[in-house]
Short mmCIF file of C-alpha atoms and ligand atoms in Angstrom, two decimals:
data_model
loop_
_atom_site.label_atom_id
_atom_site.label_comp_id
_atom_site.label_asym_id
_atom_site.label_seq_id
_atom_site.Cartn_x
_atom_site.Cartn_y
_atom_site.Cartn_z
CA MET A 1 0.02 0.00 0.03
CA SER A 2 1.16 3.51 -0.82
CA PRO A 3 1.78 6.02 1.97
CA GLN A 4 -0.88 7.67 3.94
CA TYR A 5 -0.96 11.39 3.12
CA ASN A 6 -3.53 13.01 5.19
CA GLN A 7 -4.42 10.74 8.13
CA GLU A 8 -1.79 12.33 10.39
CA PHE A 9 -3.16 15.88 10.27
CA MET A 10 -6.80 15.74 8.98
CA SER A 11 -9.91 13.66 9.26
CA ALA A 12 -12.78 13.77 6.87
CA GLU A 13 -16.50 13.25 7.07
CA LEU A 14 -19.75 14.10 5.28
CA VAL A 15 -21.80 16.85 6.83
CA CYS A 16 -25.34 18.02 6.04
CA PHE A 17 -25.33 21.34 4.43
CA SER A 18 -28.52 22.53 6.14
CA GLU A 19 -27.64 24.80 9.17
CA ARG A 20 -30.67 23.32 11.06
CA CYS A 21 -29.43 19.70 10.68
CA ARG A 22 -25.61 19.43 10.36
CA ALA A 23 -25.79 15.71 10.74
CA GLN A 24 -22.49 14.00 10.26
CA TYR A 25 -21.67 10.72 8.45
CA PRO A 26 -18.61 8.60 7.65
CA ILE A 27 -16.80 9.76 4.55
CA THR A 28 -17.19 6.26 3.18
CA GLU A 29 -21.05 6.35 3.17
CA PRO A 30 -22.21 6.09 -0.38
CA ILE A 31 -24.87 8.82 0.06
CA TYR A 32 -25.54 12.13 -1.79
CA ASN A 33 -28.07 13.64 0.34
CA CYS A 34 -28.64 13.71 4.22
CA PRO A 35 -30.64 10.56 5.17
CA ARG A 36 -32.07 12.60 8.14
CA CYS A 37 -33.31 15.79 6.28
CA GLY A 38 -32.67 15.40 2.57
CA SER A 39 -30.46 18.34 2.15
CA LEU A 40 -27.10 18.30 0.27
CA LEU A 41 -24.01 16.92 1.85
CA GLU A 42 -20.45 18.32 1.83
CA ALA A 43 -17.05 16.92 2.89
CA ARG A 44 -15.55 18.58 5.98
CA TYR A 45 -11.97 18.22 7.32
CA THR A 46 -10.91 18.67 10.86
CA GLY A 47 -7.48 18.45 12.48
CA GLU A 48 -4.24 20.37 12.15
CA ARG A 49 -3.69 22.27 8.90
CA THR A 50 -0.34 22.67 7.20
CA PRO A 51 0.69 26.37 7.34
CA ALA A 52 -0.16 28.35 4.28
CA HIS A 53 3.43 29.32 3.42
CA LEU A 54 4.49 25.63 3.46
CA LEU A 55 1.60 24.51 1.23
CA LYS A 56 2.45 27.21 -1.35
CA THR A 57 6.10 26.14 -1.52
CA LEU A 58 5.09 22.42 -1.58
CA TRP A 59 2.62 22.93 -4.42
CA ARG A 60 5.05 25.04 -6.51
CA GLY A 61 7.71 22.39 -6.16
CA ARG A 62 5.38 19.66 -7.40
CA ARG A 63 5.18 21.33 -10.71
CA THR A 64 8.55 19.97 -11.57
CA SER A 65 7.70 16.41 -10.50
CA ASN A 66 7.06 13.53 -12.81
CA ALA A 67 4.95 11.72 -10.28
CA PRO A 68 1.31 11.34 -11.68
CA LEU A 69 -0.38 12.80 -8.59
CA ASP A 70 1.88 15.90 -8.74
CA GLN A 71 1.25 16.28 -12.42
CA SER A 72 -2.48 16.43 -11.93
CA GLY A 73 -3.68 19.93 -11.44
CA VAL A 74 -6.13 18.41 -8.98
CA TRP A 75 -4.17 16.09 -6.86
CA ARG A 76 -1.15 18.51 -6.74
CA TYR A 77 -3.41 20.37 -4.17
CA ARG A 78 -4.32 17.14 -2.28
CA GLU A 79 -3.82 18.80 1.10
CA MET A 80 -7.03 20.74 0.46
CA ILE A 81 -9.04 17.67 -0.61
CA PRO A 82 -7.99 15.05 1.88
CA PHE A 83 -10.94 12.72 1.74
CA LEU A 84 -8.90 9.53 0.80
CA ASP A 85 -6.95 7.57 3.12
CA ASN A 86 -4.20 6.75 0.48
CA TYR A 87 -3.53 7.15 -3.06
CA ASP A 88 -4.29 3.64 -4.27
CA SER A 89 -7.67 4.40 -5.69
CA VAL A 90 -6.83 7.63 -7.57
CA VAL A 91 -7.85 7.78 -11.16
CA THR A 92 -6.09 10.58 -12.95
CA LEU A 93 -5.73 11.64 -16.58
CA ARG A 94 -3.39 14.57 -15.49
CA GLU A 95 -6.43 16.82 -15.39
CA GLY A 96 -6.46 20.58 -14.50
CA ASN A 97 -3.32 22.39 -15.43
CA THR A 98 -5.51 24.72 -17.31
CA PRO A 99 -4.19 28.16 -18.50
CA LEU A 100 -5.10 31.69 -17.34
CA LEU A 101 -5.30 33.59 -20.53
CA PRO A 102 -5.49 37.47 -20.71
CA ALA A 103 -7.84 38.53 -23.46
CA LEU A 104 -7.82 42.21 -24.42
CA LYS A 105 -10.61 42.11 -27.11
CA ALA A 106 -12.89 40.31 -24.77
CA ALA A 107 -11.98 42.76 -22.03
CA GLN A 108 -12.96 45.62 -24.29
CA TYR A 109 -16.27 43.93 -25.38
CA GLY A 110 -17.10 43.21 -21.71
CA GLY A 111 -16.47 46.92 -20.76
CA LEU A 112 -13.29 46.05 -18.80
CA ASP A 113 -9.73 47.33 -18.81
CA PHE A 114 -8.49 43.75 -18.06
CA LEU A 115 -10.01 40.26 -18.21
CA ALA A 116 -8.38 36.82 -18.07
CA PHE A 117 -10.12 33.53 -18.92
CA LYS A 118 -9.39 30.51 -16.81
CA HIS A 119 -9.93 27.94 -19.65
CA GLN A 120 -11.16 24.64 -18.36
CA GLY A 121 -11.59 23.57 -21.98
CA PHE A 122 -7.96 22.51 -21.90
CA ASN A 123 -8.83 19.43 -19.73
CA PRO A 124 -8.42 15.90 -20.97
CA THR A 125 -12.01 15.57 -21.98
CA GLY A 126 -12.34 19.21 -22.76
CA SER A 127 -14.35 20.55 -19.84
CA PHE A 128 -14.17 21.52 -16.13
CA LYS A 129 -15.98 18.35 -15.27
CA ASP A 130 -12.60 16.47 -15.32
CA ASN A 131 -11.49 18.30 -12.16
CA GLY A 132 -14.42 16.89 -10.31
CA MET A 133 -14.55 13.49 -12.02
CA THR A 134 -11.04 12.48 -11.00
CA CYS A 135 -12.18 12.76 -7.37
CA GLY A 136 -15.59 11.21 -7.93
CA ALA A 137 -14.17 8.25 -9.87
CA SER A 138 -11.45 7.70 -7.22
CA GLN A 139 -14.00 7.66 -4.46
CA ALA A 140 -16.08 5.11 -6.49
CA VAL A 141 -12.88 2.86 -6.77
CA ARG A 142 -12.21 3.27 -3.11
CA LEU A 143 -15.80 2.26 -2.21
CA GLY A 144 -15.40 -0.91 -4.32
CA MET A 145 -18.16 0.24 -6.82
CA LYS A 146 -18.36 -1.55 -10.07
CA ARG A 147 -20.82 0.57 -11.86
CA VAL A 148 -21.24 4.41 -11.98
CA ALA A 149 -24.06 6.60 -13.53
CA CYS A 150 -24.93 10.09 -14.32
CA VAL A 151 -27.50 12.11 -16.15
CA SER A 152 -25.80 14.83 -18.28
CA THR A 153 -26.17 17.67 -20.71
CA GLY A 154 -23.14 16.22 -22.26
CA ASN A 155 -19.85 17.19 -20.55
CA THR A 156 -20.50 15.25 -17.37
CA SER A 157 -21.16 12.17 -19.44
CA ALA A 158 -18.11 12.55 -21.56
CA SER A 159 -15.94 13.13 -18.54
CA MET A 160 -17.48 10.36 -16.48
CA ALA A 161 -17.14 7.87 -19.29
CA ALA A 162 -13.47 8.65 -19.65
CA TYR A 163 -12.58 8.54 -15.98
CA SER A 164 -14.67 5.37 -15.26
CA SER A 165 -13.12 3.49 -18.13
CA ALA A 166 -9.66 4.71 -17.02
CA GLY A 167 -10.43 3.39 -13.46
CA GLY A 168 -11.95 0.03 -14.54
CA LEU A 169 -15.54 1.02 -13.68
CA GLN A 170 -18.56 0.56 -15.99
CA PRO A 171 -19.91 3.93 -16.93
CA ILE A 172 -23.76 4.25 -17.53
CA ILE A 173 -24.99 7.57 -18.84
CA PHE A 174 -28.42 9.03 -19.36
CA ILE A 175 -28.88 12.04 -21.73
CA PRO A 176 -31.85 13.92 -22.89
CA HIS A 177 -32.55 12.67 -26.41
CA GLY A 178 -31.70 15.14 -29.07
CA ASN A 179 -30.56 17.72 -26.67
CA ILE A 180 -26.86 17.34 -26.35
CA SER A 181 -24.16 18.23 -28.91
CA TYR A 182 -22.71 15.51 -30.99
CA GLY A 183 -19.24 16.12 -29.83
CA LYS A 184 -20.16 15.22 -26.40
CA LEU A 185 -22.23 12.21 -27.20
CA ALA A 186 -19.40 10.95 -29.50
CA GLN A 187 -16.98 11.15 -26.61
CA ALA A 188 -19.27 9.02 -24.35
CA LEU A 189 -19.59 6.43 -26.96
CA GLU A 190 -15.80 6.34 -27.61
CA TYR A 191 -14.92 6.17 -23.99
CA GLY A 192 -17.12 3.05 -23.64
CA ALA A 193 -20.20 4.29 -21.81
CA LYS A 194 -23.45 2.40 -21.88
CA THR A 195 -25.56 5.24 -23.20
CA PHE A 196 -29.20 5.72 -22.87
CA GLN A 197 -30.94 8.55 -24.69
CA VAL A 198 -34.09 9.37 -22.63
CA GLU A 199 -36.96 11.19 -24.03
CA ALA A 200 -37.24 13.66 -21.14
CA ASN A 201 -35.39 16.71 -20.09
CA PHE A 202 -32.37 16.86 -17.70
CA ASP A 203 -34.25 17.50 -14.50
CA GLN A 204 -36.72 14.63 -15.23
CA ILE A 205 -33.93 12.32 -16.05
CA LEU A 206 -32.00 13.08 -12.82
CA ALA A 207 -35.05 11.98 -10.73
CA LEU A 208 -35.15 8.74 -12.88
CA VAL A 209 -31.45 8.03 -12.45
CA ARG A 210 -31.54 8.51 -8.68
CA THR A 211 -34.23 5.87 -8.36
CA LEU A 212 -32.33 3.45 -10.62
CA ALA A 213 -28.95 4.12 -8.75
CA ASP A 214 -30.50 3.31 -5.38
CA LYS A 215 -32.44 0.31 -6.75
CA LEU A 216 -29.36 -1.25 -8.52
CA GLY A 217 -26.58 -0.11 -6.22
CA ILE A 218 -24.94 2.06 -8.83
CA TYR A 219 -22.77 4.95 -7.67
CA LEU A 220 -24.07 8.38 -8.81
CA LEU A 221 -21.53 10.79 -10.21
CA ASN A 222 -23.69 13.80 -10.82
CA SER A 223 -22.50 17.04 -9.13
CA VAL A 224 -24.78 16.25 -6.30
CA ASN A 225 -21.84 13.85 -5.45
CA PRO A 226 -19.84 15.78 -2.80
CA PHE A 227 -16.47 14.40 -4.19
CA ARG A 228 -17.05 16.00 -7.48
CA ILE A 229 -17.41 19.38 -5.67
CA GLU A 230 -14.10 18.70 -3.81
CA GLY A 231 -12.24 18.27 -7.19
CA GLN A 232 -13.85 21.34 -8.77
CA LYS A 233 -12.53 23.40 -5.84
CA THR A 234 -9.05 23.03 -7.36
CA ILE A 235 -10.07 25.16 -10.37
CA ILE A 236 -10.04 28.07 -7.96
CA ILE A 237 -6.96 26.85 -5.98
CA GLU A 238 -4.95 26.45 -9.17
CA MET A 239 -6.08 29.93 -10.37
CA MET A 240 -4.97 31.56 -7.22
CA ASP A 241 -1.55 29.75 -7.45
CA GLN A 242 -1.23 31.02 -11.03
CA ARG A 243 -1.84 34.51 -9.69
CA ASP A 244 0.64 34.15 -6.89
CA TRP A 245 -2.26 34.10 -4.41
CA ASN A 246 -3.53 37.57 -5.41
CA PRO A 247 -7.35 37.17 -5.57
CA PRO A 248 -9.26 38.89 -8.41
CA ASP A 249 -12.17 41.17 -7.58
CA TRP A 250 -14.71 38.99 -9.46
CA ILE A 251 -14.84 35.46 -10.65
CA VAL A 252 -17.49 34.99 -13.31
CA LEU A 253 -18.97 31.51 -14.35
CA PRO A 254 -21.96 30.00 -16.13
CA GLY A 255 -24.61 28.51 -13.92
CA GLY A 256 -26.52 25.26 -14.75
CA ASN A 257 -27.00 22.68 -12.14
CA LEU A 258 -24.93 24.97 -9.92
CA GLY A 259 -22.38 22.43 -8.74
CA ASN A 260 -19.46 24.56 -9.96
CA THR A 261 -20.79 27.66 -8.05
CA SER A 262 -20.98 25.59 -4.96
CA ALA A 263 -17.40 24.27 -5.47
CA PHE A 264 -16.01 27.77 -6.17
CA GLY A 265 -17.65 29.09 -2.96
CA LYS A 266 -16.38 26.27 -0.90
CA ALA A 267 -12.92 26.72 -2.30
CA LEU A 268 -13.00 30.41 -1.46
CA ARG A 269 -14.13 29.85 2.11
CA GLU A 270 -11.50 27.21 2.72
CA LEU A 271 -8.59 29.29 1.08
CA CYS A 272 -9.48 32.06 3.48
CA GLN A 273 -9.77 29.77 6.48
CA TRP A 274 -6.43 28.17 5.62
CA GLY A 275 -4.81 31.58 5.30
CA LEU A 276 -3.95 30.99 1.58
CA ILE A 277 -5.71 34.22 0.61
CA GLU A 278 -6.70 37.32 2.45
CA LYS A 279 -9.62 38.62 0.55
CA THR A 280 -12.59 36.79 -0.99
CA PRO A 281 -13.55 37.64 -4.71
CA ARG A 282 -17.04 38.12 -5.51
CA LEU A 283 -18.89 35.31 -7.58
CA ALA A 284 -20.98 36.31 -10.57
CA VAL A 285 -23.14 33.43 -11.95
CA ILE A 286 -24.55 33.82 -15.43
CA GLN A 287 -27.49 31.96 -16.77
CA ALA A 288 -29.17 31.66 -20.09
CA ALA A 289 -32.43 33.74 -20.10
CA GLY A 290 -34.65 30.73 -21.16
CA SER A 291 -33.23 28.60 -18.30
CA ALA A 292 -32.66 30.97 -15.52
CA PRO A 293 -34.31 29.75 -12.23
CA PHE A 294 -31.42 30.86 -10.14
CA TYR A 295 -31.53 34.40 -11.50
CA ASP A 296 -35.20 34.37 -10.61
CA LEU A 297 -34.44 33.16 -7.14
CA MET A 298 -31.89 36.00 -6.59
CA GLN A 299 -34.54 38.52 -7.67
CA ALA A 300 -37.24 37.14 -5.29
CA ALA A 301 -38.20 38.65 -1.97
CA ASP A 302 -38.48 35.16 -0.58
CA ARG A 303 -35.45 33.06 -1.33
CA SER A 304 -36.53 29.97 0.67
CA SER A 305 -37.42 27.87 -2.29
CA LEU A 306 -36.50 27.82 -5.98
CA HIS A 307 -39.26 27.83 -8.57
CA ALA A 308 -38.13 25.47 -11.22
CA VAL A 309 -38.48 26.37 -14.98
CA ASP A 310 -40.49 23.44 -16.45
CA HIS A 311 -39.39 23.70 -19.97
CA PRO A 312 -35.92 25.35 -19.98
CA GLU A 313 -34.81 26.48 -23.42
CA THR A 314 -31.43 27.55 -24.65
CA LEU A 315 -28.97 26.62 -27.52
CA ALA A 316 -26.32 26.46 -24.77
CA THR A 317 -27.43 23.04 -24.01
CA ALA A 318 -24.93 22.52 -21.33
CA ILE A 319 -26.85 24.80 -19.11
CA LYS A 320 -30.24 23.86 -20.19
CA ILE A 321 -31.48 23.01 -16.70
CA GLY A 322 -34.66 24.20 -15.08
CA ASP A 323 -34.34 22.68 -11.57
CA PRO A 324 -30.78 22.99 -10.40
CA VAL A 325 -30.18 20.56 -7.44
CA SER A 326 -27.28 22.57 -5.82
CA TRP A 327 -29.21 25.82 -5.49
CA PRO A 328 -29.05 25.99 -1.73
CA LYS A 329 -25.31 25.73 -1.74
CA ALA A 330 -25.02 28.17 -4.63
CA LEU A 331 -27.25 30.72 -2.99
CA HIS A 332 -25.25 30.63 0.16
CA GLU A 333 -21.95 30.98 -1.71
CA VAL A 334 -23.11 33.82 -4.01
CA VAL A 335 -24.61 35.75 -1.09
CA ALA A 336 -21.46 35.08 1.22
CA SER A 337 -19.15 36.44 -1.58
CA GLY A 338 -21.31 39.52 -2.02
CA GLY A 339 -21.85 38.40 -5.62
CA ALA A 340 -24.44 38.54 -8.33
CA VAL A 341 -26.52 36.64 -10.77
CA GLU A 342 -27.27 37.81 -14.29
CA LYS A 343 -29.07 36.23 -17.28
CA VAL A 344 -28.25 36.79 -21.00
CA THR A 345 -30.16 36.18 -24.23
CA GLU A 346 -29.29 33.77 -27.00
CA GLN A 347 -28.08 36.67 -29.23
CA GLU A 348 -25.80 37.87 -26.37
CA ILE A 349 -24.29 34.46 -25.85
CA ALA A 350 -23.64 33.94 -29.54
CA ASP A 351 -21.91 37.19 -30.16
CA ALA A 352 -19.94 36.95 -26.98
CA LYS A 353 -18.82 33.55 -28.09
CA ALA A 354 -17.52 34.83 -31.39
CA ILE A 355 -15.56 37.48 -29.48
CA VAL A 356 -13.90 34.83 -27.35
CA GLY A 357 -13.07 33.19 -30.67
CA LEU A 358 -11.59 36.29 -32.04
CA CYS A 359 -9.12 36.31 -29.16
CA GLY A 360 -7.76 33.07 -30.44
CA ILE A 361 -9.19 31.25 -27.53
CA GLY A 362 -12.60 29.85 -28.33
CA CYS A 363 -15.18 28.07 -26.04
CA GLU A 364 -18.51 26.32 -26.17
CA PRO A 365 -21.76 28.35 -25.98
CA ALA A 366 -22.50 27.90 -22.24
CA SER A 367 -18.94 29.21 -21.38
CA ALA A 368 -19.53 32.34 -23.50
CA ALA A 369 -22.39 33.24 -21.22
CA THR A 370 -19.62 34.59 -18.89
CA LEU A 371 -18.51 37.27 -21.27
CA ALA A 372 -22.15 38.19 -22.22
CA GLY A 373 -22.80 38.49 -18.47
CA ILE A 374 -19.87 40.66 -17.83
CA ARG A 375 -20.86 43.05 -20.53
CA LYS A 376 -24.28 43.44 -18.90
CA LEU A 377 -22.85 43.79 -15.32
CA THR A 378 -20.30 46.47 -16.32
CA ALA A 379 -22.96 48.29 -18.31
CA ALA A 380 -25.16 48.32 -15.08
CA GLY A 381 -22.21 49.41 -12.94
CA VAL A 382 -22.19 46.17 -10.90
CA ILE A 383 -18.74 45.38 -12.07
CA ALA A 384 -16.38 48.41 -12.25
CA ARG A 385 -14.55 49.08 -15.51
CA ASP A 386 -11.14 48.83 -13.72
CA ALA A 387 -12.03 45.68 -11.70
CA ASP A 388 -9.70 42.68 -11.83
CA VAL A 389 -11.92 39.97 -13.34
CA VAL A 390 -11.44 36.14 -14.07
CA ALA A 391 -14.02 34.45 -16.18
CA VAL A 392 -14.13 30.68 -16.16
CA LEU A 393 -14.53 29.08 -19.70
CA THR A 394 -16.05 25.77 -18.86
CA GLY A 395 -15.83 23.93 -22.18
CA ASN A 396 -13.75 23.55 -25.29
CA VAL A 397 -14.56 25.31 -28.59
CA LEU A 398 -14.79 21.87 -30.38
CA LYS A 399 -17.53 20.63 -28.09
CA ASP A 400 -20.31 22.07 -30.33
CA PRO A 401 -18.98 22.78 -33.82
CA ASP A 402 -22.54 22.61 -35.20
CA TYR A 403 -23.49 25.79 -33.30
CA ILE A 404 -20.38 27.59 -34.65
CA TYR A 405 -21.09 26.73 -38.32
CA ARG A 406 -24.62 27.82 -38.09
CA TYR A 407 -23.65 31.09 -36.38
CA HIS A 408 -21.04 32.15 -38.84
CA THR A 409 -23.28 31.30 -41.86
CA GLY A 410 -26.32 32.98 -40.43
CA GLN A 411 -28.35 29.78 -39.98
CA LEU A 412 -28.41 29.72 -36.03
CA GLU A 413 -31.89 29.99 -34.66
CA ALA A 414 -32.79 30.45 -31.18
CA PRO A 415 -35.58 28.27 -29.50
CA GLY A 416 -38.84 29.61 -30.85
CA GLY A 417 -37.38 30.02 -34.27
CA VAL A 418 -35.86 33.54 -33.91
CA ARG A 419 -32.77 33.88 -36.12
CA ILE A 420 -29.61 34.88 -34.45
CA GLU A 421 -27.98 37.85 -36.34
CA PRO A 422 -24.24 37.00 -36.49
CA ALA A 423 -22.74 40.34 -35.65
CA PHE A 424 -19.25 38.80 -35.85
CA GLY A 425 -20.20 36.25 -38.65
CA ASN A 426 -17.29 34.87 -40.68
CA ARG A 427 -18.85 33.05 -43.72
CA PRO A 428 -16.47 30.65 -45.58
CA VAL A 429 -16.24 31.59 -49.20
CA VAL A 430 -16.74 28.99 -52.06
CA VAL A 431 -14.26 29.68 -54.92
CA PRO A 432 -13.23 28.06 -58.26
CA ASN A 433 -9.80 26.42 -58.41
CA ASP A 434 -8.43 29.56 -60.05
CA ALA A 435 -5.46 31.49 -58.57
CA ASP A 436 -6.30 34.82 -60.41
CA LYS A 437 -9.84 34.79 -59.18
CA ILE A 438 -8.81 34.01 -55.56
CA ALA A 439 -6.07 36.76 -55.77
CA ALA A 440 -8.69 39.23 -57.01
CA LEU A 441 -10.96 38.35 -54.11
CA LEU A 442 -8.12 38.70 -51.50
CA GLU A 443 -7.06 42.12 -53.05
CA GLY A 444 -10.40 43.39 -53.83
N1 F0G B 501 -20.54 24.98 -18.70
C1 F0G B 501 -20.55 23.77 -19.26
C2 F0G B 501 -19.73 23.72 -20.49
C3 F0G B 501 -21.27 22.71 -18.62
O1 F0G B 501 -21.19 21.48 -19.17
C4 F0G B 501 -21.92 22.94 -17.48
C5 F0G B 501 -22.79 21.86 -16.88
C6 F0G B 501 -21.96 24.18 -16.90
C7 F0G B 501 -21.31 25.20 -17.49
C8 F0G B 501 -22.82 24.48 -15.64
O2 F0G B 501 -22.16 24.00 -14.57
O3 F0G B 501 -24.05 22.57 -13.66
O4 F0G B 501 -21.97 23.12 -12.32
O5 F0G B 501 -23.74 24.93 -12.86
N2 F0G B 501 -22.91 20.78 -17.42
C9 F0G B 501 -23.56 19.55 -16.73
C10 F0G B 501 -23.36 18.32 -17.53
C11 F0G B 501 -24.81 19.77 -16.14
O6 F0G B 501 -24.22 17.41 -17.50
O7 F0G B 501 -22.40 18.26 -18.28
P1 F0G B 501 -23.04 23.61 -13.16
#
């Protein structure tokens, strides 16, 4: 057995997120909600923490190491995700290690002096899900699970398929039929997932999968799984490391099921508690207007319950979710950070996405909601022009090439049939095999 790495200074348990309950369970219990009250669960660690300055040096040093755990941009920060007893069950594809890219054109478009993108599309399966999935899959292996399942708008299933197959688990995925991009579906098939295309929307399928998982003893790897959240914390930890532990003023991200918002908030709280940062950035969550229950919740006088959107609509299929399970955590984190929630139209997402492309960076539609949201929040004076802002691009540009082609050729239609006007369209030109004619076109 490989050496223990956290036992000597931290112990881990699952704790109910509800302030009124706070029931505690062993970290090895295969549960996703509190058996006593039904609320969400989160991992909690107690014991002596390694001092911040030692951690910073340790983590920096690991960047030059060839050990798989050190090369992973998740497990490099393992002192902050100490839920395993040893390294034996870790499934890693060297996830994380995603760049922080300054983008001047996008900053100008967003009404900012400066903007950097933390691009999670550089992950092994092309989305931020890999940061969480390495932890979820590792916990599944540790628990001795054989089969794992998820419902997905595409990226979770692609990631889960890859990590499960890499870890010797059987992946079973459930997706809304006809509502995910082919790039993502193709990944799940290629990585060997048993794939069910269900004729229902994401929220309906999640209920179905939870029943099946319970009945058949299959481990659930949706973002309700607290270990996924632990892994996604490292997006923020790595970003702070890349910024030499200088927190930005704002972190902007798209919101769907709200797992990532929960993870970012938990990361910020813990980084402060551990003394790794001194100031907490504000979180801005951006939703697609046709699928914005969290935006509605933030506007409401009474925030005690979320009103689900029964028929969510958006071409940004990754965030086409009407009943986000992690809303109680996300609400807590956004409010605690003094943050904001905004919603953006299909046209705004499409044009913002083209601008991200023109920076030479590119992303999938859901990710571009961040820049569209920044533009609105700066115009409204919520984010100041000179604020230091990091936007998280959640998925790779190649996840949804169909959307891109349609946009640039003027064929993209929003739900309801409204045509998107490609303000930054770039139509390919068909030409004869004739150098003179092509030269004339280029010079003309
Ligand atoms: N961006 C992308 C590219 C996503 O795939 C998702 C979620 C989100 C943003 C929203 O993140 O749910 O944590 O608020 N995709 C999930 C999936 C739901 O099944 O792949 P969230």
